[in-house]
Amino acid sequence: MAVSFLFSFLLVGFLSGTQLVRAQLHDKTTLLSINKELGVPGWEVNNSDYCSWPGIGCDSNSSMVERLDLSRRNLRGNATLISELRALKWLDLSYNDFHGSIPSAFGNLSELEFLDLSLNQFGGSVPSELGSLKNLRTLNLSNNLLVGGIPDDLQNLEKLQAFQISSNKVSGSIPIWVGNLTNLRFFTAYENGLGGKIPDNLGSVSELQLLNLHSNELEGPIPKSIFHLGKLQVLVLTQNKLSGNLPEEIGNCKGLSSVRIGNNDLVGIIPKAIGNISSLTYFEADNNKLSGEIVPEFAQCSNLTLLNLASNGFSGTIPPEIGELTNLQELILSGNSLFGDIPKSILGCKSLNKLDLSNNRFNGTIPNEICNMSRLQYLLLGQNSIKGEIPHEIGNCVKLLEFQMGGNYLTGTIPPEIGRIKNLQIALNVSFNHLHGPVPPELGKLDKLVSLDVSNNHLSDSDSKPLVGEIEISKLLDPSRGTASISAVAGSFGYIPPEYAYTMQVTAPGNVYSYGVVLLEILTTRQPVDEAFGEGVDLVKWVHSAPARGETPEQILDARLSTVSFGWRKEMLAALKVALLCTDNTPAKRPKMKKVVEMLQEIKQK
């Protein structure tokens, strides 16, 4: 009997070993076929140890392929053969160039726990067969060309923890069963065509941590359920059609770090419970219909780096407690009905680099200590009722890139200290105020400045924002070699007026010429110097010689704009006339810059 038992044991072992060898042979044959179809870089088909091939992971006991990572290999072709690797637990085909439908045969990979098909060109609908993958924990179908709805068969994926289907063309609504997936942690379906409501059970039974549904057509309220268990860390719902209030239950989520609910139709107030979220770093609710006052409870969110409440209906004053947010980097409150002073307590926000209070009703003065916020780069206070003078201390804001103060009730003079802000480059706008005196010559030191607007004030002529010459043409000259040397700046020669060759001097008509070249660039979308113009021909000569070539003005304008709207074409043709005057070969025939501005303003008014 002992001999019989031993024989039976050896026979079972032999049969098991035979099956294992067959399975290994099957996997190798499958891999060779996959390589023949896809041409996987680095697979050495002459090497019998396929477990050592790049991207392949095998079970240490059976040598069966359990892991296949073919991401970022620039692969394309038919991936269906992969479904023959029945022991697969991990399949990553992301960042490739696969086209066609997702192989329905992937539903046969019963052991699969991880499936990533993102960043390909897969089209068609999501195969319902994927609902057979009962062990699946991660499903990523993002960044493809998928259409249709989310198939109901996926509700069988009870172990699913991460479901990502963003950046496709998926339509329909978010199925109610998504809220029944008890293990769901991450759900992203942004940048699709999803409509209807967010399921009101989403997050009620799962420990939802990340929900990103931005850029869809979703309607209805933000469901209270997503805050129910208090596990949510990231909420992104921007650019939808959501309505209703921001639920008070948001305060349950102590670990919530990012809230982005802008560009919707939300109403009501910001709940005071927002102060419970000590981990909050990013709160963006711009372009809604929110109202009430800005709640001082935001000050309890000590980690807050961005607060954006722009383009809503907020009223009242800025709570002084906001100054306690020492980590705040951007405070954007533009487009509301806020009034009162700019609270000096804001100066306590030492990390602030952007302060945007434009388009409100602020009626106080600019604090002299405004530059105590030493990191400030954007100071946007335009379109308010701010009075008083621009403080001379503004010159201490040495990192400022943009200074917008237009449309207020400022008096006094333009501080010459602004000339010390060497980084100022995006804009300096003090237009539509009650400023007087001359434009300080120190503004000529702002050699990076792109836009200077001092219009509609009571400014007098300066004895010194030719300033334009100092800002523009002087950048092309090398002071160390005298006025006769032009620095070798790529593309700069197309801006230099022809008379410079013999005058070697920066003149007001020369500045007008350079401005005219910029206008021609905008109107034609051509570079100042281009080989396509021909040898010795720059943009100015090419435009001026259009009639001799038999070309009409419409033929040299940017057709993408001029052919879209008759009104645009009319304005572009009028601007072209101004540019031609500015670039006249004879300096005396060019208009003065003041006249150029008047002509351009007349175009817009017609």
XYZ file of C-alpha atoms in Angstrom:
606
model
C 0.000 0.000 0.000
C 2.882 2.372 0.764
C 4.315 1.769 -2.704
C 0.896 2.515 -4.236
C 0.627 5.814 -2.329
C 4.120 6.884 -3.358
C 3.335 6.092 -6.997
C 0.132 8.168 -6.835
C 2.021 11.106 -5.298
C 4.720 11.008 -7.960
C 2.075 10.749 -10.695
C 0.240 13.855 -9.456
C 3.530 15.737 -9.225
C 4.464 14.659 -12.703
C 1.119 15.762 -14.125
C 1.323 19.117 -12.254
C 4.819 19.655 -13.535
C 3.698 18.825 -17.043
C 0.871 21.363 -16.805
C 3.305 23.991 -15.505
C 5.696 23.387 -18.383
C 2.818 23.662 -20.812
C 1.698 26.930 -19.199
C 5.224 28.341 -19.384
C 5.503 27.304 -23.011
C 2.132 28.914 -23.694
C 3.246 32.228 -22.125
C 6.506 32.256 -24.089
C 4.689 31.491 -27.352
C 2.209 34.274 -26.566
C 5.014 36.748 -25.838
C 6.726 35.897 -29.107
C 3.455 36.494 -30.939
C 2.949 39.810 -29.104
C 6.455 40.902 -30.099
C 5.806 39.928 -33.706
C 2.658 42.088 -33.703
C 3.905 45.068 -31.678
C 7.698 44.992 -32.043
C 8.511 45.640 -28.404
C 11.925 47.354 -28.037
C 14.432 45.364 -25.983
C 12.762 41.969 -26.163
C 15.480 39.438 -27.015
C 13.539 36.648 -28.667
C 16.638 34.431 -28.777
C 16.873 34.585 -24.992
C 14.779 31.742 -23.586
C 14.415 33.475 -20.186
C 11.463 35.676 -21.101
C 11.054 36.689 -17.448
C 14.191 38.845 -17.875
C 12.784 40.773 -20.832
C 12.075 44.488 -20.173
C 8.619 45.173 -18.752
C 7.911 41.543 -17.790
C 7.463 40.299 -14.248
C 6.959 36.624 -13.451
C 5.774 34.638 -10.468
C 8.896 33.359 -8.683
C 7.526 29.821 -8.350
C 5.707 29.172 -11.612
C 7.501 31.629 -13.960
C 4.057 32.632 -15.255
C 3.824 36.217 -16.507
C 2.021 38.263 -13.833
C 3.151 41.752 -14.775
C 3.405 43.389 -18.197
C 4.524 47.018 -18.328
C 4.780 48.233 -21.930
C 4.188 51.900 -21.166
C 6.020 54.650 -23.082
C 7.249 52.324 -25.871
C 5.601 54.126 -28.831
C 3.703 50.921 -29.606
C 0.793 50.484 -31.983
C -1.025 47.514 -33.438
C -3.450 44.882 -32.169
C -3.073 44.304 -28.430
C -5.659 41.486 -28.244
C -2.998 38.740 -27.923
C -2.113 40.047 -24.459
C -5.378 38.521 -23.233
C -3.738 35.076 -23.627
C -1.483 35.775 -20.610
C -4.094 34.453 -18.207
C -1.992 34.873 -15.042
C -1.615 38.631 -15.551
C -2.276 40.772 -12.487
C -0.765 44.036 -13.803
C -1.123 45.420 -17.341
C 0.157 48.881 -18.282
C -0.078 50.002 -21.929
C -0.165 53.743 -21.204
C 1.651 56.424 -23.218
C 1.573 54.542 -26.537
C -0.140 54.907 -29.907
C -2.766 52.168 -29.849
C -5.793 52.821 -32.076
C -9.115 51.116 -32.569
C -11.333 49.684 -29.860
C -10.156 48.422 -26.482
C -9.913 44.615 -26.935
C -12.998 43.047 -25.367
C -10.840 39.941 -24.756
C -9.147 41.822 -21.905
C -12.225 40.784 -19.958
C -10.764 37.254 -19.893
C -7.854 38.332 -17.678
C -9.631 37.143 -14.529
C -6.604 37.695 -12.249
C -6.062 41.313 -13.334
C -5.794 43.857 -10.522
C -4.300 46.832 -12.416
C -5.215 47.994 -15.937
C -3.847 51.244 -17.394
C -4.677 52.057 -21.029
C -4.373 55.827 -20.679
C -2.781 58.238 -23.148
C -3.438 56.263 -26.318
C -5.831 56.640 -29.240
C -8.353 53.988 -28.235
C -11.781 54.783 -29.658
C -15.262 53.323 -29.614
C -17.129 52.580 -26.420
C -15.833 51.092 -23.182
C -16.206 47.301 -23.599
C -18.758 45.857 -21.203
C -16.539 42.750 -20.893
C -14.257 44.710 -18.541
C -16.985 44.198 -15.950
C -15.775 40.584 -15.642
C -12.503 41.664 -14.012
C -13.715 40.978 -10.474
C -10.225 41.451 -8.955
C -9.580 44.823 -10.599
C -8.482 47.584 -8.223
C -7.281 50.229 -10.698
C -8.871 51.070 -14.056
C -7.363 53.966 -15.998
C -8.846 54.722 -19.434
C -7.990 58.442 -19.465
C -6.771 60.488 -22.435
C -8.220 58.428 -25.258
C -11.023 58.918 -27.787
C -13.702 56.856 -26.060
C -17.360 57.635 -26.748
C -20.726 56.561 -25.402
C -21.701 56.078 -21.791
C -20.060 54.336 -18.846
C -21.338 50.720 -19.203
C -23.412 49.362 -16.323
C -21.426 46.090 -16.406
C -18.607 47.922 -14.594
C -20.727 47.933 -11.436
C -19.442 44.368 -10.901
C -15.951 45.740 -10.150
C -16.583 45.661 -6.402
C -12.874 45.848 -5.498
C -12.263 48.950 -7.628
C -10.303 51.643 -5.772
C -9.308 53.974 -8.636
C -11.547 54.648 -11.643
C -10.142 57.149 -14.182
C -11.898 57.881 -17.474
C -11.022 61.556 -17.942
C -10.137 63.377 -21.189
C -12.298 61.331 -23.538
C -15.592 61.967 -25.323
C -17.744 60.034 -22.892
C -21.385 61.138 -22.693
C -24.491 60.293 -20.719
C -24.603 60.629 -16.960
C -22.523 59.309 -14.073
C -24.237 56.006 -13.154
C -25.791 55.789 -9.706
C -23.874 52.551 -9.051
C -20.553 54.437 -8.931
C -21.663 55.582 -5.494
C -22.114 51.942 -4.439
C -18.473 50.980 -5.046
C -17.482 50.644 -1.397
C -13.722 50.589 -2.059
C -13.621 53.592 -4.411
C -10.935 56.135 -3.446
C -10.222 58.014 -6.683
C -12.775 58.924 -9.359
C -11.794 61.195 -12.250
C -13.995 61.790 -15.296
C -12.998 65.342 -16.228
C -12.972 66.766 -19.765
C -15.821 64.713 -21.176
C -19.411 65.376 -22.193
C -21.080 64.027 -19.070
C -24.413 65.571 -18.142
C -27.124 65.147 -15.549
C -26.500 65.260 -11.823
C -23.654 63.999 -9.703
C -25.109 60.903 -7.969
C -26.330 61.902 -4.517
C -24.856 58.718 -3.019
C -21.334 59.306 -4.307
C -18.993 59.024 -1.341
C -21.682 57.902 1.088
C -20.330 54.349 1.463
C -16.788 54.676 0.082
C -13.825 56.495 1.548
C -13.651 58.852 -1.442
C -10.388 60.825 -1.431
C -10.218 62.434 -4.875
C -13.112 63.566 -7.090
C -12.292 65.405 -10.317
C -15.167 66.059 -12.741
C -14.181 69.412 -14.238
C -15.113 70.489 -17.766
C -18.344 68.562 -18.274
C -22.022 69.483 -18.540
C -23.020 68.435 -15.035
C -26.041 70.071 -13.431
C -27.751 70.189 -10.075
C -26.209 70.592 -6.626
C -22.925 69.448 -5.160
C -24.092 66.371 -3.221
C -23.548 66.386 0.520
C -22.610 62.711 0.337
C -19.106 63.369 -1.015
C -18.226 64.937 2.354
C -20.127 62.315 4.393
C -17.222 60.205 5.689
C -14.803 63.142 5.805
C -12.089 61.434 3.753
C -12.096 63.750 0.719
C -8.728 65.366 -0.040
C -9.172 66.876 -3.526
C -12.394 68.237 -5.068
C -12.358 69.631 -8.620
C -15.718 70.514 -10.213
C -14.824 73.595 -12.274
C -16.466 74.421 -15.608
C -19.810 72.693 -15.249
C -23.377 73.923 -14.741
C -23.683 73.091 -11.070
C -26.165 75.051 -8.981
C -27.232 75.307 -5.354
C -25.072 75.984 -2.315
C -21.683 74.773 -1.196
C -22.768 72.261 1.487
C -22.013 72.990 5.133
C -20.823 69.373 5.367
C -17.590 70.359 3.603
C -16.282 71.110 7.084
C -16.264 67.360 7.829
C -13.239 66.859 5.587
C -10.339 67.844 7.820
C -7.837 66.503 5.263
C -9.243 68.422 2.280
C -6.368 70.277 0.585
C -7.799 71.519 -2.717
C -11.281 72.834 -3.589
C -11.905 74.025 -7.146
C -15.549 74.812 -7.905
C -15.178 77.820 -10.199
C -17.113 78.503 -13.411
C -20.464 77.135 -12.298
C -23.810 78.622 -11.212
C -23.410 78.149 -7.462
C -25.314 80.505 -5.167
C -25.456 81.344 -1.484
C -22.676 81.965 0.990
C -19.385 80.292 1.836
C -20.179 78.173 4.926
C -18.340 79.138 8.096
C -17.419 75.464 8.463
C -14.689 76.150 5.885
C -12.586 77.167 8.876
C -12.539 73.557 10.086
C -10.364 72.490 7.152
C -6.923 73.108 8.591
C -5.213 71.344 5.668
C -6.805 73.540 2.956
C -4.168 75.007 0.619
C -6.182 75.887 -2.505
C -9.713 77.339 -2.650
C -11.023 78.485 -6.010
C -14.686 79.470 -6.461
C -14.485 82.181 -9.120
C -17.160 82.888 -11.754
C -20.201 81.781 -9.788
C -23.142 83.600 -8.195
C -21.961 83.361 -4.607
C -22.860 86.224 -2.282
C -22.647 87.454 1.281
C -19.443 88.474 2.975
C -16.036 86.856 2.792
C -16.085 84.772 5.942
C -13.261 85.486 8.421
C -13.092 81.742 9.114
C -10.780 81.445 6.104
C -8.081 82.741 8.472
C -8.220 79.423 10.340
C -6.957 77.662 7.189
C -3.365 78.454 8.063
C -1.943 76.483 5.096
C -3.965 78.366 2.475
C -1.796 79.453 -0.481
C -4.495 80.531 -2.968
C -7.900 82.128 -2.369
C -9.810 82.969 -5.560
C -13.353 84.342 -5.166
C -13.338 86.506 -8.309
C -16.440 87.352 -10.360
C -19.141 86.656 -7.791
C -21.511 88.836 -5.773
C -19.541 89.177 -2.555
C -20.069 92.412 -0.636
C -18.812 94.039 2.538
C -15.186 94.543 3.467
C -12.193 92.249 3.454
C -12.030 90.687 6.917
C -8.842 91.814 8.656
C -8.263 88.231 9.788
C -7.111 87.416 6.246
C -3.786 88.990 7.213
C -3.123 85.983 9.445
C -2.594 83.797 6.354
C 1.197 83.985 6.273
C 1.397 81.257 3.591
C -1.068 82.942 1.211
C 0.491 83.515 -2.217
C -2.492 84.652 -4.297
C -5.525 86.634 -3.152
C -7.921 87.159 -6.064
C -11.149 89.009 -5.205
C -11.762 90.916 -8.447
C -15.217 91.430 -9.939
C -17.265 91.661 -6.742
C -18.943 94.458 -4.757
C -16.389 94.779 -1.978
C -15.794 98.216 -0.491
C -13.933 100.047 2.231
C -10.205 100.265 2.794
C -7.556 97.884 1.639
C -6.948 96.540 5.146
C -3.439 97.068 6.423
C -3.668 93.647 8.011
C -3.164 92.146 4.521
C 0.419 93.367 4.803
C 0.874 90.451 7.188
C 0.582 88.078 4.215
C 4.351 88.001 3.763
C 4.246 85.322 1.048
C 1.737 87.150 -1.172
C 2.852 87.498 -4.809
C -0.522 88.366 -6.356
C -3.102 90.790 -4.976
C -6.058 91.297 -7.318
C -8.809 93.549 -5.944
C -9.789 95.055 -9.305
C -13.376 95.797 -10.362
C -14.806 96.354 -6.899
C -15.875 99.419 -4.896
C -12.859 99.948 -2.668
C -12.762 103.597 -1.663
C -9.838 103.902 0.697
C -6.209 104.687 -0.042
C -3.181 102.601 -0.987
C -1.281 101.768 2.219
C 2.186 103.349 2.309
C 3.489 100.026 3.594
C 2.167 98.053 0.582
C 5.679 96.910 -0.322
C 6.163 95.242 3.057
C 4.891 92.254 1.084
C 8.347 91.852 -0.413
C 7.372 89.018 -2.784
C 4.586 90.964 -4.499
C 4.658 90.541 -8.303
C 1.103 91.461 -9.331
C -0.688 94.457 -7.796
C -4.056 94.814 -9.526
C -6.266 97.523 -8.030
C -7.901 98.970 -11.156
C -11.583 99.881 -11.567
C -12.334 100.903 -7.991
C -12.852 104.202 -6.181
C -9.447 104.352 -4.538
C -8.388 107.880 -3.654
C -5.311 109.670 -2.415
C -1.841 109.471 -3.922
C 0.270 106.624 -5.188
C 2.728 106.260 -2.308
C 6.353 106.997 -3.123
C 7.209 103.809 -1.259
C 5.866 101.890 -4.281
C 9.438 101.932 -5.572
C 10.285 99.354 -2.904
C 8.133 96.716 -4.671
C 11.212 95.636 -6.587
C 9.730 92.302 -7.746
C 6.594 93.839 -9.241
C 5.803 92.615 -12.776
C 2.405 94.277 -13.230
C 0.897 97.409 -11.643
C -2.741 98.150 -12.534
C -4.307 101.260 -10.992
C -6.500 102.514 -13.850
C -10.046 103.723 -13.281
C -9.778 105.163 -9.755
C -9.766 108.613 -8.150
C -6.038 108.941 -7.563
C -4.545 112.410 -7.232
C -1.032 113.803 -7.001
C 1.821 112.960 -9.340
C 3.258 109.745 -10.756
C 6.026 108.858 -8.281
C 9.447 108.858 -9.978
C 10.361 105.973 -7.639
C 8.426 103.650 -9.971
C 11.514 103.825 -12.177
C 13.312 101.703 -9.567
C 11.041 98.710 -10.266
C 13.326 97.218 -12.907
C 11.282 93.978 -13.154
C 8.111 95.826 -14.201
C 7.326 94.379 -17.615
C 3.691 93.303 -18.143
C 1.962 96.650 -17.600
C 2.040 99.985 -15.803
C -1.478 101.415 -15.957
C -2.529 104.547 -14.088
C -5.053 105.720 -16.709
C -8.437 107.322 -15.947
C -7.429 108.988 -12.694
C -6.857 112.598 -11.601
C -3.062 112.582 -11.674
C -1.208 115.792 -12.604
C 2.299 116.981 -13.279
C 4.798 115.611 -15.794
C 5.452 111.981 -16.658
C 8.662 111.387 -14.678
C 11.688 110.716 -16.898
C 12.655 107.893 -14.517
C 10.035 105.724 -16.246
C 12.493 105.526 -19.138
C 14.544 103.141 -16.993
C 11.813 100.495 -17.230
C 13.502 98.776 -20.158
C 11.407 95.588 -19.811
C 8.016 97.299 -19.852
C 5.587 96.113 -22.538
C 2.551 98.326 -21.814
C 2.498 101.862 -20.385
C -0.862 103.646 -20.066
C -1.043 107.080 -18.436
C -3.963 108.343 -20.538
C -6.998 110.287 -19.325
C -5.308 112.183 -16.510
C -4.218 115.825 -16.146
C -0.579 115.220 -16.923
C 1.606 117.929 -18.403
C 4.367 117.547 -20.977
C 7.656 116.353 -19.617
C 10.880 118.230 -20.209
C 12.743 114.952 -20.579
C 6.371 106.217 -19.882
C 11.538 110.497 -25.582
C 10.445 107.789 -23.260
C 9.457 105.321 -25.973
C 12.909 105.647 -27.465
C 14.610 105.040 -24.145
C 12.453 101.982 -23.495
C 12.544 100.398 -26.949
C 15.355 101.418 -29.317
C 17.969 101.880 -26.599
C 17.791 98.145 -25.918
C 19.355 97.599 -29.333
C 22.338 99.858 -28.686
C 25.557 98.941 -26.930
C 26.515 101.906 -24.683
C 30.020 100.540 -24.150
C 30.854 101.045 -27.853
C 29.164 104.356 -28.438
C 25.995 105.146 -30.381
C 27.339 103.672 -33.612
C 27.083 100.060 -32.491
C 24.011 97.855 -32.654
C 24.000 94.798 -30.406
C 23.526 91.448 -32.111
C 19.980 90.740 -30.870
C 18.329 88.092 -33.041
C 15.618 89.658 -35.185
C 16.259 93.204 -33.945
C 17.314 94.666 -37.287
C 13.803 94.501 -38.691
C 12.714 97.116 -36.165
C 15.470 99.659 -36.835
C 14.491 102.655 -39.018
C 16.426 103.063 -42.281
C 17.793 106.488 -41.350
C 19.722 105.020 -38.413
C 22.353 103.833 -40.894
C 23.530 107.408 -41.373
C 22.277 109.343 -38.299
C 23.341 106.775 -35.667
C 20.879 108.464 -33.273
C 17.677 107.459 -31.546
C 14.930 109.843 -32.646
C 11.193 110.195 -32.045
C 10.355 109.401 -35.722
C 12.567 106.332 -35.432
C 10.559 105.148 -32.433
C 7.350 105.597 -34.418
C 8.867 103.465 -37.207
C 9.656 100.676 -34.739
C 6.112 100.832 -33.382
C 4.795 100.584 -36.933
C 6.779 97.379 -37.452
C 5.120 95.900 -34.354
C 1.713 96.810 -35.798
C 2.600 95.090 -39.068
C 3.657 91.980 -37.147
C 0.273 91.819 -35.438
C -1.699 92.423 -38.635
C 0.210 90.004 -40.871
C 1.529 87.463 -38.300
C 4.874 87.720 -40.141
C 8.313 88.137 -38.596
C 10.175 91.461 -39.182
C 12.867 89.582 -41.076
C 11.984 86.456 -43.055
C 13.823 84.654 -45.839
C 10.485 84.224 -47.621
C 10.458 87.962 -48.398
C 13.540 87.619 -50.581
C 17.101 88.825 -50.228
C 17.386 92.303 -48.693
C 13.615 92.580 -48.109
C 12.185 92.954 -44.621
C 8.558 93.075 -43.459
C 8.194 96.814 -44.104
C 9.463 96.584 -47.676
C 7.332 93.491 -48.297
C 4.151 95.247 -47.161
C 4.887 98.529 -48.951
C 5.628 96.705 -52.205
C 2.373 94.705 -52.167
C 0.673 96.923 -54.810
C 3.646 96.462 -57.160
C 3.213 92.696 -56.807
C -0.463 93.028 -57.607
C -1.551 92.052 -54.084
C -4.456 93.734 -52.294
C -4.257 94.713 -48.611
C -6.585 91.811 -47.774
C -4.022 89.382 -49.176
C -1.283 90.425 -46.765
C -3.449 90.498 -43.627
C -3.869 87.491 -41.327
C -6.638 85.587 -43.140
C -7.608 83.727 -39.964
C -8.987 87.015 -38.631
C -9.766 89.165 -41.649
C -11.970 86.555 -43.318
C -14.005 85.757 -40.203
C -15.691 89.079 -39.569
C -16.361 92.064 -41.806
C -16.005 94.329 -38.778
C -12.598 92.884 -37.939
C -11.416 93.236 -41.545
C -12.494 96.872 -41.566
C -10.558 97.582 -38.358
C -7.497 95.690 -39.606
C -7.438 97.664 -42.866
C -7.668 100.927 -40.914
C -4.839 99.823 -38.623
C -2.803 98.863 -41.684
C -3.037 102.456 -42.932
C -1.656 103.662 -39.598
C 1.191 101.138 -39.774
C 2.063 102.270 -43.320
C 2.230 105.892 -42.168
C 4.452 104.933 -39.233
C 6.886 103.055 -41.490
C 7.191 105.699 -44.181
C 10.739 105.831 -45.539
C 10.950 109.564 -44.867
C 11.118 110.353 -41.117
C 9.390 113.733 -41.479
C 6.297 112.099 -42.995
C 5.728 109.804 -40.026
C 3.046 110.948 -37.552
C 3.906 111.785 -33.964
C 3.168 109.060 -31.441
C 0.337 111.093 -29.930
C -1.320 111.205 -33.357
C -0.803 107.452 -33.783
C -2.644 106.822 -30.516
C -5.494 109.105 -31.611
C -5.844 107.302 -34.960
C -5.929 103.890 -33.291
C -8.547 105.090 -30.796
C -10.684 106.414 -33.649
C -10.625 102.979 -35.314
C -12.127 101.351 -32.242
C -14.793 104.028 -31.850
C -16.097 103.764 -35.407
